[in-house]
């Protein structure tokens, strides 16, 4: 909490108490990411008054750094890169802009997607922050689908080339099979992505 005192003619007349609030679902998200063996770190420009609350929120599984300037955050990202680690950075202010840009993946968290946000790889609605774990899982699945599609494409071409070399594949059949192979790959990619999306409730 933060206390702001009001004085009139050097006489204290009272004070306001401000308490920090955290985004809904952040505790469950931290737990989910920890179970998936992601390393977590919190970089904040605030002082250590919230250390106890943040430790509870992240169940002691996140590195906490306070009084962090934009340069401190950028240096932290550079340090992780020197250790050959991939970094995903979430930020919600201009003081995060440098770190967001330097990260392998930078995501700006915003209350209103139509307002100005720092340069980043993606913009995420703050109300959807709890779904970040599902988004990461979906992204990994998308990469697997792309790899499988490439393998299927290579198999198509390998089989077609083997028939063409032996002279058993006529130009007419080849002209028919080529668009069919393309269509089948598109259908496979769309169907797989849609099915995974429904499983994750996207």
Tab-separated table of C-alpha atoms in Angstrom:
chain	number	residue	atom	x	y	z
A	1	UNK	CA	0.000	0.000	0.000
A	2	UNK	CA	0.959	3.648	-0.501
A	3	UNK	CA	-0.049	6.479	1.828
A	4	UNK	CA	-0.466	10.026	0.513
A	5	UNK	CA	-0.756	12.622	3.267
A	6	UNK	CA	-2.623	15.908	2.887
A	7	UNK	CA	-1.510	18.962	4.840
A	8	UNK	CA	-2.925	22.486	4.960
A	9	UNK	CA	-0.772	25.266	6.455
A	10	UNK	CA	1.693	22.608	7.578
A	11	UNK	CA	-1.036	20.820	9.545
A	12	UNK	CA	-1.729	17.199	8.561
A	13	UNK	CA	-5.403	16.927	7.741
A	14	UNK	CA	-5.527	13.298	6.673
A	15	UNK	CA	-4.246	10.849	4.127
A	16	UNK	CA	-5.296	8.556	1.296
A	17	UNK	CA	-4.335	4.890	1.179
A	18	UNK	CA	-3.733	3.326	-2.247
A	19	UNK	CA	-3.488	-0.440	-2.594
A	20	UNK	CA	-2.031	-2.225	-5.600
A	21	UNK	CA	-4.311	-4.527	-7.521
A	22	UNK	CA	-3.227	-7.246	-9.923
A	23	UNK	CA	-4.794	-8.457	-13.125
A	24	UNK	CA	-7.396	-11.174	-12.791
A	25	UNK	CA	-6.078	-14.668	-13.400
A	26	UNK	CA	-2.400	-13.792	-12.957
A	27	UNK	CA	-1.920	-16.275	-10.087
A	28	UNK	CA	-3.382	-19.198	-12.074
A	29	UNK	CA	-1.291	-18.185	-15.092
A	30	UNK	CA	1.906	-18.133	-13.020
A	31	UNK	CA	1.105	-21.575	-11.623
A	32	UNK	CA	0.357	-22.960	-15.089
A	33	UNK	CA	3.570	-21.607	-16.620
A	34	UNK	CA	5.649	-22.883	-13.708
A	35	UNK	CA	4.244	-26.382	-14.159
A	36	UNK	CA	5.309	-26.219	-17.807
A	37	UNK	CA	8.864	-25.402	-16.661
A	38	UNK	CA	8.940	-21.802	-17.834
A	39	UNK	CA	11.278	-19.571	-15.838
A	40	UNK	CA	9.455	-16.475	-14.596
A	41	UNK	CA	10.775	-13.041	-13.669
A	42	UNK	CA	8.990	-9.856	-12.597
A	43	UNK	CA	10.700	-6.550	-13.396
A	44	UNK	CA	9.003	-3.527	-11.872
A	45	UNK	CA	9.808	0.101	-11.301
A	46	UNK	CA	8.009	-0.017	-7.946
A	47	UNK	CA	9.818	-0.383	-4.622
A	48	UNK	CA	9.898	-3.543	-2.498
A	49	UNK	CA	6.717	-2.747	-0.565
A	50	UNK	CA	4.889	-5.288	-2.735
A	51	UNK	CA	7.527	-7.998	-2.409
A	52	UNK	CA	5.481	-10.105	0.005
A	53	UNK	CA	2.310	-9.874	-2.101
A	54	UNK	CA	4.147	-10.684	-5.319
A	55	UNK	CA	5.930	-13.620	-3.697
A	56	UNK	CA	2.553	-15.055	-2.686
A	57	UNK	CA	1.060	-14.304	-6.087
A	58	UNK	CA	3.822	-16.196	-7.897
A	59	UNK	CA	4.165	-18.835	-5.145
A	60	UNK	CA	7.829	-17.963	-4.768
A	61	UNK	CA	8.586	-19.335	-8.257
A	62	UNK	CA	9.479	-16.043	-9.945
A	63	UNK	CA	12.578	-13.899	-9.737
A	64	UNK	CA	11.512	-10.490	-8.405
A	65	UNK	CA	13.406	-7.318	-9.279
A	66	UNK	CA	12.298	-3.932	-7.968
A	67	UNK	CA	13.234	-0.317	-8.735
A	68	UNK	CA	13.942	-1.311	-12.316
A	69	UNK	CA	14.517	1.454	-14.845
A	70	UNK	CA	13.912	0.892	-18.584
A	71	UNK	CA	17.675	0.417	-18.979
A	72	UNK	CA	17.730	-2.152	-16.156
A	73	UNK	CA	14.999	-4.129	-17.907
A	74	UNK	CA	16.874	-3.996	-21.204
A	75	UNK	CA	20.076	-5.141	-19.508
A	76	UNK	CA	18.209	-8.058	-17.922
A	77	UNK	CA	16.979	-9.196	-21.358
A	78	UNK	CA	20.520	-8.909	-22.766
A	79	UNK	CA	21.827	-11.010	-19.873
A	80	UNK	CA	19.316	-13.767	-20.643
A	81	UNK	CA	20.308	-13.688	-24.312
A	82	UNK	CA	23.950	-14.098	-23.344
A	83	UNK	CA	22.882	-17.298	-21.589
A	84	UNK	CA	21.332	-18.453	-24.908
A	85	UNK	CA	17.802	-18.303	-23.475
A	86	UNK	CA	14.682	-17.425	-25.445
A	87	UNK	CA	12.748	-14.552	-23.884
A	88	UNK	CA	9.061	-13.687	-23.988
A	89	UNK	CA	8.390	-10.273	-22.456
A	90	UNK	CA	5.047	-8.908	-21.299
A	91	UNK	CA	4.771	-5.178	-20.712
A	92	UNK	CA	2.044	-2.598	-20.272
A	93	UNK	CA	3.873	0.736	-20.414
A	94	UNK	CA	6.282	2.854	-22.427
A	95	UNK	CA	9.018	2.106	-19.902
A	96	UNK	CA	8.871	-1.489	-21.183
A	97	UNK	CA	9.325	-0.492	-24.852
A	98	UNK	CA	13.064	-1.206	-25.051
A	99	UNK	CA	12.784	-4.604	-23.370
A	100	UNK	CA	9.774	-5.559	-25.502
A	101	UNK	CA	11.681	-4.734	-28.673
A	102	UNK	CA	14.803	-6.601	-27.555
A	103	UNK	CA	12.957	-9.772	-26.475
A	104	UNK	CA	12.539	-12.705	-28.845
A	105	UNK	CA	8.790	-12.183	-28.444
A	106	UNK	CA	7.393	-8.958	-27.015
A	107	UNK	CA	3.713	-8.691	-26.093
A	108	UNK	CA	2.072	-5.425	-25.066
A	109	UNK	CA	-0.729	-5.801	-22.536
A	110	UNK	CA	-3.408	-3.137	-22.908
A	111	UNK	CA	-6.805	-2.334	-21.477
A	112	UNK	CA	-7.893	-0.913	-24.843
A	113	UNK	CA	-6.491	-2.420	-28.043
A	114	UNK	CA	-7.305	0.788	-29.935
A	115	UNK	CA	-5.000	2.970	-27.835
A	116	UNK	CA	-1.280	3.616	-28.334
A	117	UNK	CA	0.955	0.717	-27.329
A	118	UNK	CA	4.749	0.236	-27.425
A	119	UNK	CA	6.306	-1.426	-30.468
A	120	UNK	CA	5.998	-5.173	-29.986
A	121	UNK	CA	5.374	-8.459	-31.758
A	122	UNK	CA	1.843	-8.707	-30.455
A	123	UNK	CA	-0.860	-6.818	-28.575
A	124	UNK	CA	-2.921	-8.674	-25.987
A	125	UNK	CA	-6.165	-7.604	-24.369
A	126	UNK	CA	-5.550	-7.390	-20.621
A	127	UNK	CA	-8.769	-9.326	-19.943
A	128	UNK	CA	-7.307	-12.284	-21.876
A	129	UNK	CA	-3.992	-12.401	-20.031
A	130	UNK	CA	-4.968	-15.581	-18.176
A	131	UNK	CA	-5.134	-17.379	-21.540
A	132	UNK	CA	-1.454	-16.799	-22.315
A	133	UNK	CA	-0.602	-20.399	-21.406
A	134	UNK	CA	-3.108	-21.699	-23.954
A	135	UNK	CA	-1.742	-19.274	-26.551
A	136	UNK	CA	1.789	-20.597	-26.047
A	137	UNK	CA	0.537	-24.162	-26.378
A	138	UNK	CA	-1.380	-23.256	-29.539
A	139	UNK	CA	1.731	-21.599	-31.006
A	140	UNK	CA	3.793	-24.748	-30.423
A	141	UNK	CA	1.084	-26.817	-32.093
A	142	UNK	CA	1.080	-24.432	-35.077
A	143	UNK	CA	4.829	-24.964	-35.529
A	144	UNK	CA	4.337	-28.745	-35.448
A	145	UNK	CA	1.558	-28.474	-38.046
A	146	UNK	CA	3.835	-26.463	-40.350
A	147	UNK	CA	6.627	-29.032	-40.003
A	148	UNK	CA	4.234	-31.906	-40.719
A	149	UNK	CA	2.904	-30.029	-43.757
A	150	UNK	CA	6.434	-29.648	-45.123
A	151	UNK	CA	7.062	-33.374	-44.622
A	152	UNK	CA	3.833	-34.287	-46.423
A	153	UNK	CA	4.742	-31.909	-49.250
A	154	UNK	CA	8.174	-33.500	-49.606
A	155	UNK	CA	6.613	-36.970	-49.697
A	156	UNK	CA	4.185	-35.834	-52.421
A	157	UNK	CA	7.056	-34.496	-54.491
A	158	UNK	CA	9.283	-37.516	-53.853
A	159	UNK	CA	6.575	-39.969	-54.936
A	160	UNK	CA	5.620	-37.846	-57.936
A	161	UNK	CA	9.256	-37.471	-59.012
A	162	UNK	CA	9.857	-41.215	-58.749
A	163	UNK	CA	6.904	-41.859	-61.092
A	164	UNK	CA	8.023	-39.106	-63.454
A	165	UNK	CA	11.561	-40.516	-63.715
A	166	UNK	CA	10.262	-43.955	-64.641
A	167	UNK	CA	7.965	-42.424	-67.262
A	168	UNK	CA	4.816	-43.915	-65.731
A	169	UNK	CA	3.274	-40.528	-64.877
A	170	UNK	CA	1.569	-38.785	-67.764
A	171	UNK	CA	1.468	-34.955	-67.958
A	172	UNK	CA	-2.314	-35.049	-67.650
A	173	UNK	CA	-2.231	-37.039	-64.387
A	174	UNK	CA	0.539	-34.794	-63.055
A	175	UNK	CA	-1.563	-31.707	-63.848
A	176	UNK	CA	-4.447	-33.209	-61.869
A	177	UNK	CA	-2.376	-34.378	-58.907
A	178	UNK	CA	-0.540	-31.096	-58.328
A	179	UNK	CA	-3.573	-28.998	-57.320
A	180	UNK	CA	-4.964	-31.959	-55.366
A	181	UNK	CA	-1.779	-32.141	-53.297
A	182	UNK	CA	-1.947	-28.400	-52.629
A	183	UNK	CA	-5.614	-28.537	-51.630
A	184	UNK	CA	-5.035	-31.524	-49.344
A	185	UNK	CA	-2.217	-29.692	-47.545
A	186	UNK	CA	-4.384	-26.608	-47.074
A	187	UNK	CA	-7.259	-28.729	-45.745
A	188	UNK	CA	-4.926	-30.570	-43.375
A	189	UNK	CA	-3.474	-27.311	-42.018
A	190	UNK	CA	-6.843	-25.598	-41.583
A	191	UNK	CA	-8.503	-28.654	-40.029
A	192	UNK	CA	-5.637	-29.289	-37.599
A	193	UNK	CA	-5.439	-25.644	-36.523
A	194	UNK	CA	-9.202	-25.379	-36.085
A	195	UNK	CA	-9.415	-28.604	-34.079
A	196	UNK	CA	-6.605	-27.521	-31.748
A	197	UNK	CA	-8.208	-24.110	-31.360
A	198	UNK	CA	-11.500	-25.679	-30.327
A	199	UNK	CA	-9.705	-27.953	-27.857
A	200	UNK	CA	-8.105	-24.888	-26.261
A	201	UNK	CA	-11.431	-22.985	-26.490
A	202	UNK	CA	-10.068	-20.199	-28.682
